Short mmCIF file of C-alpha atoms in Angstrom, two decimals:
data_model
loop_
_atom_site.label_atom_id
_atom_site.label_comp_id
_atom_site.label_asym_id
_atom_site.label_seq_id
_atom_site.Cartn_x
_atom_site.Cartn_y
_atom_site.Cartn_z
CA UNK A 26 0.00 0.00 0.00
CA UNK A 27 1.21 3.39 -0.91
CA UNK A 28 0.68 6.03 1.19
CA UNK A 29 0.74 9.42 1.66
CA UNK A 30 0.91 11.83 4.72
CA UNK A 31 0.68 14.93 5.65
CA UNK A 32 -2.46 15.85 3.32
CA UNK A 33 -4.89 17.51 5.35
CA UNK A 34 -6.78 20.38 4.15
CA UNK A 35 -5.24 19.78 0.62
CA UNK A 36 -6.95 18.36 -2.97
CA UNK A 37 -6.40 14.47 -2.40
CA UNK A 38 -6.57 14.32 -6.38
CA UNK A 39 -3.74 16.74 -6.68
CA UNK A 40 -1.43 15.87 -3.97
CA UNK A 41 -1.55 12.15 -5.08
CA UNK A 42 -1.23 12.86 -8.98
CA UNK A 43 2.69 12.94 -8.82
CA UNK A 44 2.75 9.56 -6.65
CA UNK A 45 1.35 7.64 -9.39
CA UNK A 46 4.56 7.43 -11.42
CA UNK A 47 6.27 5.31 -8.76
CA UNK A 48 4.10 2.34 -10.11
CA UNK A 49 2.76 1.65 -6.52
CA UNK A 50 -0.99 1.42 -7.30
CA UNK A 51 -3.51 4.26 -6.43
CA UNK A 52 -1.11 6.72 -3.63
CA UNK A 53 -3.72 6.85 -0.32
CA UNK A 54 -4.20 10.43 1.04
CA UNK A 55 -3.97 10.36 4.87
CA UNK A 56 -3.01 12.59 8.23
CA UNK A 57 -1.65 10.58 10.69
CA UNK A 58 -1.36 13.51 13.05
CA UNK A 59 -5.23 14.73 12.04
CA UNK A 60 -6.35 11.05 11.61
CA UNK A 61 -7.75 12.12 8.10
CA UNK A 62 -8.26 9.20 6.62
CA UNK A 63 -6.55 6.72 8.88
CA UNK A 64 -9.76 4.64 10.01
CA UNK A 65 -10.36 3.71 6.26
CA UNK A 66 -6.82 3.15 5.39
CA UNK A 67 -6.71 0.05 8.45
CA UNK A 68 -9.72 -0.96 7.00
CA UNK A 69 -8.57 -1.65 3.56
CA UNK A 70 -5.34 -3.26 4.99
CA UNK A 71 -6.79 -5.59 7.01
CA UNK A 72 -9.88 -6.50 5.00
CA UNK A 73 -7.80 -9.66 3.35
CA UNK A 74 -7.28 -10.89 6.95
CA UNK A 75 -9.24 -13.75 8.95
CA UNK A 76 -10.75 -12.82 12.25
CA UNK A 77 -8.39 -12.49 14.96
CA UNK A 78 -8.45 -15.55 16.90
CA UNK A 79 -7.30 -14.01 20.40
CA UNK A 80 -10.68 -11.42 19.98
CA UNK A 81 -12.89 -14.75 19.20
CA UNK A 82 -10.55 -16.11 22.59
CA UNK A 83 -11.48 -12.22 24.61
CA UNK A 84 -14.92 -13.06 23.97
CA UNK A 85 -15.24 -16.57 25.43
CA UNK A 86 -13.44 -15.66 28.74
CA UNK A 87 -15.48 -12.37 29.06
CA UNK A 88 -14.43 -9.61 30.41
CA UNK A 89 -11.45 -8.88 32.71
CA UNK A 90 -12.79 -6.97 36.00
CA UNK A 91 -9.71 -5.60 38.47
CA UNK A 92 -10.78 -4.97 41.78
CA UNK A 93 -8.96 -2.07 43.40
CA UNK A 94 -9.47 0.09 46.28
CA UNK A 95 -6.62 0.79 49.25
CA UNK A 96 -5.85 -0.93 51.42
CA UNK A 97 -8.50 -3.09 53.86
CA UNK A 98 -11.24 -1.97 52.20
CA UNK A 99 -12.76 -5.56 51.65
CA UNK A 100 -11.51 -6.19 48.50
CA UNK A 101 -10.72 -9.73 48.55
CA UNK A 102 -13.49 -10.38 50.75
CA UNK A 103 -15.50 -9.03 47.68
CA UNK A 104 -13.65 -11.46 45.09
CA UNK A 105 -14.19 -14.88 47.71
CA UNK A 106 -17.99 -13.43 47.99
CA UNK A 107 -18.95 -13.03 44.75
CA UNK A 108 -17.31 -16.44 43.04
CA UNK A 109 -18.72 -18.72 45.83
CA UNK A 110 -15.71 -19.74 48.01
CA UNK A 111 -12.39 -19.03 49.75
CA UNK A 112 -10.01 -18.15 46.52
CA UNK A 113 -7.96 -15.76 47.83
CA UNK A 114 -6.37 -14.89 51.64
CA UNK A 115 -8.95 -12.23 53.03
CA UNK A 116 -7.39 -11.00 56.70
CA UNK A 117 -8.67 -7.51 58.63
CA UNK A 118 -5.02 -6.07 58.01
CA UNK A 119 -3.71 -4.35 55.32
CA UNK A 120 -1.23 -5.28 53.04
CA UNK A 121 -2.56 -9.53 53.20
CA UNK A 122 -2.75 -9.40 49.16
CA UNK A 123 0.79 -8.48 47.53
CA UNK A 124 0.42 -9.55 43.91
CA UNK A 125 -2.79 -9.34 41.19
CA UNK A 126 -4.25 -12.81 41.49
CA UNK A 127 -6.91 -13.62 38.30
CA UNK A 128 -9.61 -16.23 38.97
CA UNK A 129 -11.73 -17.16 36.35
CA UNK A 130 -15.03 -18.50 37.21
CA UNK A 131 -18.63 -18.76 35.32
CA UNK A 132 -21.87 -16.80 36.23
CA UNK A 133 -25.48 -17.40 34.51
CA UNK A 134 -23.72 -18.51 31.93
CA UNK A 135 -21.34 -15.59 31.30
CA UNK A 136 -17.40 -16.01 31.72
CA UNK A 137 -15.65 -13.48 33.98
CA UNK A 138 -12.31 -12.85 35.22
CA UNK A 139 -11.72 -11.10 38.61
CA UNK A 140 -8.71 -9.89 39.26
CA UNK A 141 -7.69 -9.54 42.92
CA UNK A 142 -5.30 -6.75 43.44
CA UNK A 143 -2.99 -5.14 46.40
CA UNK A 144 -4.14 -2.27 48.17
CA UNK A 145 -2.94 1.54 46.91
CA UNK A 146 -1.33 3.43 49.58
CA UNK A 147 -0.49 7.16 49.09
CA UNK A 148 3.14 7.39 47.48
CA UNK A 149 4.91 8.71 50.68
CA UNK A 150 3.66 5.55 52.96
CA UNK A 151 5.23 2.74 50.60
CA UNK A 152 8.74 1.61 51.12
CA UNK A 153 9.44 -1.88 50.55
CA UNK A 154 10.26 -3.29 47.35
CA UNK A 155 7.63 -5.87 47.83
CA UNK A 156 5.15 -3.30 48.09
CA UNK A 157 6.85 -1.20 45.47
CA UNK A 158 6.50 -4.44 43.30
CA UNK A 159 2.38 -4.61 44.08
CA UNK A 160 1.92 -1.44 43.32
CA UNK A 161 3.30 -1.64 39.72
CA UNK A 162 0.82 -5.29 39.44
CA UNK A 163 -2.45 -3.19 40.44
CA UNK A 164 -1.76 -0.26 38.15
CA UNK A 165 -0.78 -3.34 35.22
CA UNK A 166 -4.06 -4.82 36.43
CA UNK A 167 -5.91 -1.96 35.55
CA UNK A 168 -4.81 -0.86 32.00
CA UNK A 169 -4.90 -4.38 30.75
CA UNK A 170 -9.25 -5.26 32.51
CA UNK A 171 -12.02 -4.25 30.54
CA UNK A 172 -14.03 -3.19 33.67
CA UNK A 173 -12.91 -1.73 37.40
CA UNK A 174 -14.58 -2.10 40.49
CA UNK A 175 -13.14 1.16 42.88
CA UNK A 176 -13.79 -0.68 46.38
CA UNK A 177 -14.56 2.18 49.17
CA UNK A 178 -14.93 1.85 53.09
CA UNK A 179 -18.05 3.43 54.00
CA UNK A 180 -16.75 3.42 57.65
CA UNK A 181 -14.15 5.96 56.21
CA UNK A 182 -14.01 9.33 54.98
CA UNK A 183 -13.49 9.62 51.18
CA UNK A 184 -10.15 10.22 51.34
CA UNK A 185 -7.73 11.62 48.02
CA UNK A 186 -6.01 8.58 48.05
CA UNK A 187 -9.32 6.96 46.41
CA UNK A 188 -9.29 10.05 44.40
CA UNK A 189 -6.05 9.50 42.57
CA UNK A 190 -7.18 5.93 42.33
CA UNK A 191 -10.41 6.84 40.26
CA UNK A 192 -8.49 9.29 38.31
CA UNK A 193 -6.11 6.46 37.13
CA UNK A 194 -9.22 4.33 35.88
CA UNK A 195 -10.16 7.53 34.19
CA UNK A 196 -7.02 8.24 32.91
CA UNK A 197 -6.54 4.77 31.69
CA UNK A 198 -10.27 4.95 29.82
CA UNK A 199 -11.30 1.91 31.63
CA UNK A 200 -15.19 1.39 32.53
CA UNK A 201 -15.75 1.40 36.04
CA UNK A 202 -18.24 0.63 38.84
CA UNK A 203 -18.00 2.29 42.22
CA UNK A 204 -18.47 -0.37 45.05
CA UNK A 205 -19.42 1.25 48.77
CA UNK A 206 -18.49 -1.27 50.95
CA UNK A 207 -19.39 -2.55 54.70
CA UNK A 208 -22.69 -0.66 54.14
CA UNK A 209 -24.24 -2.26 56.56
CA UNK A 210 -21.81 -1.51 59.47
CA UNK A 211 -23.00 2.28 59.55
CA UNK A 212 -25.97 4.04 60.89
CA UNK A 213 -28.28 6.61 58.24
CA UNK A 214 -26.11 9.76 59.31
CA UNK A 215 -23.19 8.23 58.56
CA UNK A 216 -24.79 6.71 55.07
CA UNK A 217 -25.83 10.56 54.41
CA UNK A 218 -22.41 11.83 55.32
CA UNK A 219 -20.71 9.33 52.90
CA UNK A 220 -23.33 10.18 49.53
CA UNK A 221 -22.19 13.98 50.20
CA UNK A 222 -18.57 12.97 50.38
CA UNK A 223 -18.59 10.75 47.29
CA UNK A 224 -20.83 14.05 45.80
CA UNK A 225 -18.23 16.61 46.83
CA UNK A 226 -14.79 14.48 46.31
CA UNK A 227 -15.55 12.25 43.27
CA UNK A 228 -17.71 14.43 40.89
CA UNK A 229 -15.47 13.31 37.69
CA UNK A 230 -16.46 9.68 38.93
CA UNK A 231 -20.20 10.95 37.88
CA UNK A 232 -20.68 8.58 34.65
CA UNK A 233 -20.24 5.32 37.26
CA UNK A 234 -22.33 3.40 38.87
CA UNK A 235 -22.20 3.66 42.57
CA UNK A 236 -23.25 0.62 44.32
CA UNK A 237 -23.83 0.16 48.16
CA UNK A 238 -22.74 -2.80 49.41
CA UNK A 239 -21.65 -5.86 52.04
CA UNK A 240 -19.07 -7.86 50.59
CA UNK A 241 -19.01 -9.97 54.20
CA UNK A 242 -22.68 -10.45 54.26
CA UNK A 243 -23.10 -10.69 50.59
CA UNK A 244 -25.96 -7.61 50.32
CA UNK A 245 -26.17 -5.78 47.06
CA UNK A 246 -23.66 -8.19 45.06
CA UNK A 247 -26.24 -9.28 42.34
CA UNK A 248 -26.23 -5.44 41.23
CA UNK A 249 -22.44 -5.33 40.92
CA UNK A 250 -22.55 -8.25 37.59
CA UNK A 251 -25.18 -6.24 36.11
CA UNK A 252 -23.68 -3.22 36.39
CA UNK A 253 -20.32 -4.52 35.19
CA UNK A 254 -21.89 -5.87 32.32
CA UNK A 255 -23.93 -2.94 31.44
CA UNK A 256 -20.27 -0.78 31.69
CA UNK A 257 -18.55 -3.37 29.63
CA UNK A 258 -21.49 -3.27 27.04
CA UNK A 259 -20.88 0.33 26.97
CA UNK A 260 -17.43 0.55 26.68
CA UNK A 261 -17.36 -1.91 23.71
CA UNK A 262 -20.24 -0.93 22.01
CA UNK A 263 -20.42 0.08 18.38
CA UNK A 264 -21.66 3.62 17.25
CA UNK A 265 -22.76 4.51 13.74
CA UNK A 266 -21.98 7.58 12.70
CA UNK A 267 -25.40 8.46 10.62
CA UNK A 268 -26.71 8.22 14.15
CA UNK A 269 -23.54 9.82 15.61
CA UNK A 270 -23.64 13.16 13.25
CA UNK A 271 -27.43 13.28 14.09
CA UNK A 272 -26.75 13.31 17.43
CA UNK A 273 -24.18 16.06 17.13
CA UNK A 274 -26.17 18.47 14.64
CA UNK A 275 -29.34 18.30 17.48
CA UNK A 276 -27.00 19.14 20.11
CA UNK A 277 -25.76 21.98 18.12
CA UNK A 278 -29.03 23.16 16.82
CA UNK A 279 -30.02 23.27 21.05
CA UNK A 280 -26.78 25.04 22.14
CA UNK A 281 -24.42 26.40 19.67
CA UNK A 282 -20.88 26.40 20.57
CA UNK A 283 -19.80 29.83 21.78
CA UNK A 284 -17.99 32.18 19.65
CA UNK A 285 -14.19 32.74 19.56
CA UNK A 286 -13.37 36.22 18.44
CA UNK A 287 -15.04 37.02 15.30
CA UNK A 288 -15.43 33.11 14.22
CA UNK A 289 -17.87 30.33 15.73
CA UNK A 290 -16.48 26.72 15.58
CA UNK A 291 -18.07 25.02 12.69
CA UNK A 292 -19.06 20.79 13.26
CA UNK A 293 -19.85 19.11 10.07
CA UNK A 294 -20.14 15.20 11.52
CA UNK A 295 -18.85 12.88 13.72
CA UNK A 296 -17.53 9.36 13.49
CA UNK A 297 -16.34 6.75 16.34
CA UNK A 298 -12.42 7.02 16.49
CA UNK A 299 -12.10 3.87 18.82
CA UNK A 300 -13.53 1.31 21.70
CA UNK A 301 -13.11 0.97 25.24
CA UNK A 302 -13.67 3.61 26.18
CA UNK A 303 -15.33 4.85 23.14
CA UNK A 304 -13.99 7.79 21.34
CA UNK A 305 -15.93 10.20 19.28
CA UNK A 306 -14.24 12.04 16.53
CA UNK A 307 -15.96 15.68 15.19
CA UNK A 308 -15.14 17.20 12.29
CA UNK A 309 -15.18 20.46 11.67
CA UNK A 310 -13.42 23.85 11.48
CA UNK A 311 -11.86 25.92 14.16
CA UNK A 312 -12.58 22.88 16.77
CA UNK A 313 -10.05 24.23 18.63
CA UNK A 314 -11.30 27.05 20.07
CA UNK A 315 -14.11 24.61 21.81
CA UNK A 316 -14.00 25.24 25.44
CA UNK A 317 -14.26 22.74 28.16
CA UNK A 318 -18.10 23.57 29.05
CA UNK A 319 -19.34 23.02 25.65
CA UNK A 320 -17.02 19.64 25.22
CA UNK A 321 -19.25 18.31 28.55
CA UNK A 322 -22.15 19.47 27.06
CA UNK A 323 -21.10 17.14 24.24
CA UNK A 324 -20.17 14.38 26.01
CA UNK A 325 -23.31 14.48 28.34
CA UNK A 326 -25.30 14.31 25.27
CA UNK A 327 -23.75 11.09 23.41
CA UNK A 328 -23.96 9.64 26.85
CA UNK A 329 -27.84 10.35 27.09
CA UNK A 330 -28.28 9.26 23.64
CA UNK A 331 -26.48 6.19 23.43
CA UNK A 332 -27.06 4.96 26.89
CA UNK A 333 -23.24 4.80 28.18
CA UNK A 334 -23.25 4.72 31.44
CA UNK A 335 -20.33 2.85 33.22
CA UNK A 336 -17.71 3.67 30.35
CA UNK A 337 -15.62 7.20 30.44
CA UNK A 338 -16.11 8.95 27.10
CA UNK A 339 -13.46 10.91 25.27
CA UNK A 340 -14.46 13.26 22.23
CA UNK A 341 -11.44 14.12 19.70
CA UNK A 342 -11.55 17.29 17.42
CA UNK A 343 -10.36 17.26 13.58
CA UNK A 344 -9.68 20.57 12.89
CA UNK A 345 -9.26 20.97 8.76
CA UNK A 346 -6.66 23.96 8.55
CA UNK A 347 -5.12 25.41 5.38
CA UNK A 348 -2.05 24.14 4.42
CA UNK A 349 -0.92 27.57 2.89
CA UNK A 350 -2.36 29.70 5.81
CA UNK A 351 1.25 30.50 6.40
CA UNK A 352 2.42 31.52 3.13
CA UNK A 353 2.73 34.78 2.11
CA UNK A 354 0.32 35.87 -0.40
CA UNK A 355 2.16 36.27 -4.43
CA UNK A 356 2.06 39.21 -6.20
CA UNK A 357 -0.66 38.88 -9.35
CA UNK A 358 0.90 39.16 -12.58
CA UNK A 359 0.69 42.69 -14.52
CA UNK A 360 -2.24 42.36 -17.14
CA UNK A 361 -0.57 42.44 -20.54
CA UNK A 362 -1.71 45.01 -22.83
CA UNK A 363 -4.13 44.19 -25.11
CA UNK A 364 -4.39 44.59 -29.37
CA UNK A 365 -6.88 47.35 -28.80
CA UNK A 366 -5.10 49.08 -26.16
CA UNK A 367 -2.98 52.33 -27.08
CA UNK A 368 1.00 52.19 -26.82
CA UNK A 369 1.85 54.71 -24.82
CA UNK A 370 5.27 56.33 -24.80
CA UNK A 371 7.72 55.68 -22.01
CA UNK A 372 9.38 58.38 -20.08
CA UNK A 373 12.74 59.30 -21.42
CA UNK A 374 15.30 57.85 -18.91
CA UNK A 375 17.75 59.85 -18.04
CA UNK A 376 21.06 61.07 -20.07
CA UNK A 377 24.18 59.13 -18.85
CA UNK A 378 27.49 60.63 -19.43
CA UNK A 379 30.20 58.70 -21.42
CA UNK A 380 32.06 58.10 -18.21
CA UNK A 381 29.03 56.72 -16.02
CA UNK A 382 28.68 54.23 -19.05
#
């Protein structure tokens, strides 16, 4: 395949004409910085190819779902409750679990693999290299599940330790589900106090499911499976961009994107750019003078739309810029005299001497 880059915002028909003489078959316009073009490029490559055995493999285990949390919040008490049995060490002191242990096991039919993991501590409170080591597993554990379950204590104050936790599973794009644990071991203030904390400290966390829970006495566990597969549905899910673009032009024809300077951003249609989590891409011009409020207005409304709850959602902008926005403009040529137009006499130059020539 021939390709070539760097053609956004240019004439695909001229910009390839020259390529043709290297005997390459038809040159493919792209952008790999702009992803112009990029999507249906893949496509074409890997249209010749069989189905990827290790997806066909992904789909028969189900999906991977890391349980994280700090420490002794009832995290492998969790995992031992919701498979059925005593899989993994579960002990009222931190630090019992030092490495991400996987157990695969079978529910109403559906394959699932939880993965155990080792409490987070904040940065300055770990110092062995054992702990260093589980650490590094429960952050490895994370970027490579389909699905997170954030464990909290409810007989603890949110604290920003299960803030920078969250914002990793964020970060990483993973779908999550927020577990409140030990539920039943506080009174209604306390149960009040805890909503307003998880309201005030974990706002970002606001596309989750929170759950209320006992992992010890097994309350409220047959709403965590749904609610990881619901988030897993989400984060996999296919959008098509007819539906997509109609989606977008509504939400523009409602609110309008604010103006920048003299210009208002411009959005022509929108496409999906990727999977778990999914990614939206908009087209358009001057995109990047979007501000934050209008991109959560965006995001807010695929969410509504396309029922996404559980999954993070990221929107990506394709700005289409002119290539020669940085040129300097050329001088027009003269317009040469025409047949009917008079000759008119030039100005006598002036006389040179014999010793200036």
């Amino acid at each position: 395949f021939l390709v070539v880059n760097k053609a956004e915002g240019m004439n695909r028909a001229v910009v390839s004409a020259e390529f043709h003489a290297l005997g390459l078959g038809d040159p493919l316009c792209i952008s790999s910085a702009h992803g112009d073009n990029v999507h249906a490029l893949m496509e074409l490559v890997l249209e010749s190819f069989p189905a990827d055995e290790d997806d066909d493999e992904a789909d028969e285990k189900g999906p991977r779902v890391a349980i994280v949390g700090r420490p002794n919040v009832g995290k492998s008490t969790l995992v031992n409750t919701l498979i059925g049995e005593e899989r993994v060490i579960a002990f009222d002191m931190p630090g019992t679990t030092r490495d991400a242990i996987e157990v695969p096991f079978e529910r109403n039919g559906k394959h699932y693999t939880l993965i155990d993991t080792a409490g987070l501590r904040r940065r300055g409170k770990v110092f062995e290299a054992v702990e260093k080591f589980s650490v590094i597993k429960t952050l490895q554990a994370v970027e490579q599940a389909n699905v997170v379950v954030l464990v909290l204590d409810a007989s603890q104050e949110i604290s920003d330790q299960d803030a920078h936790i969250g914002g990793f599973v964020v970060e990483a794009g993973r779908a999550l589900v927020v577990a409140v644990n030990k539920w039943d071991s506080v009174d209604d203030y306390r149960r009040q106090r805890i909503k307003e904390d998880i309201e005030r400290k974990l706002p970002f966390l606001g596309f989750a499911k929170f759950l209320y829970v006992s992992a010890l006495k097994g309350q409220g566990l047959a709403h965590v499976f749904r609610s990881v597969d619901a988030a897993y549905k989400a984060a996999t899910s296919d959008l098509s961009t007819p539906q997509l673009t109609r989606t977008l032009i509504d939400a523009v024809a409602k609110q309008a994107p604010p103006r920048s300077g003299i210009f208002r951003p411009k959005m022509r249609y929108a496409h999906q750019g990727g999977r778990n989590p999914p990614v939206i891409v908009i087209h358009g011009n001057a995109l990047d003078k979007i501000p934050d409020s209008y991109t959560r207005y965006l995001e807010h409304t695929f969410r509504e739309v396309f029922k996404l709850q559980g999954t993070p959602l990221r929107i990506q902008y394709n700005v289409s810029t002119n290539p020669f926005a940085d040129r300097k403009p050329v001088e027009q040529n003269r317009r040469r005299p025409k047949k009917d137009d008079k000759l008119q006499p030039k100005a006598p130059g002036p006389v040179k001497s014999a010793r200036s020539q």
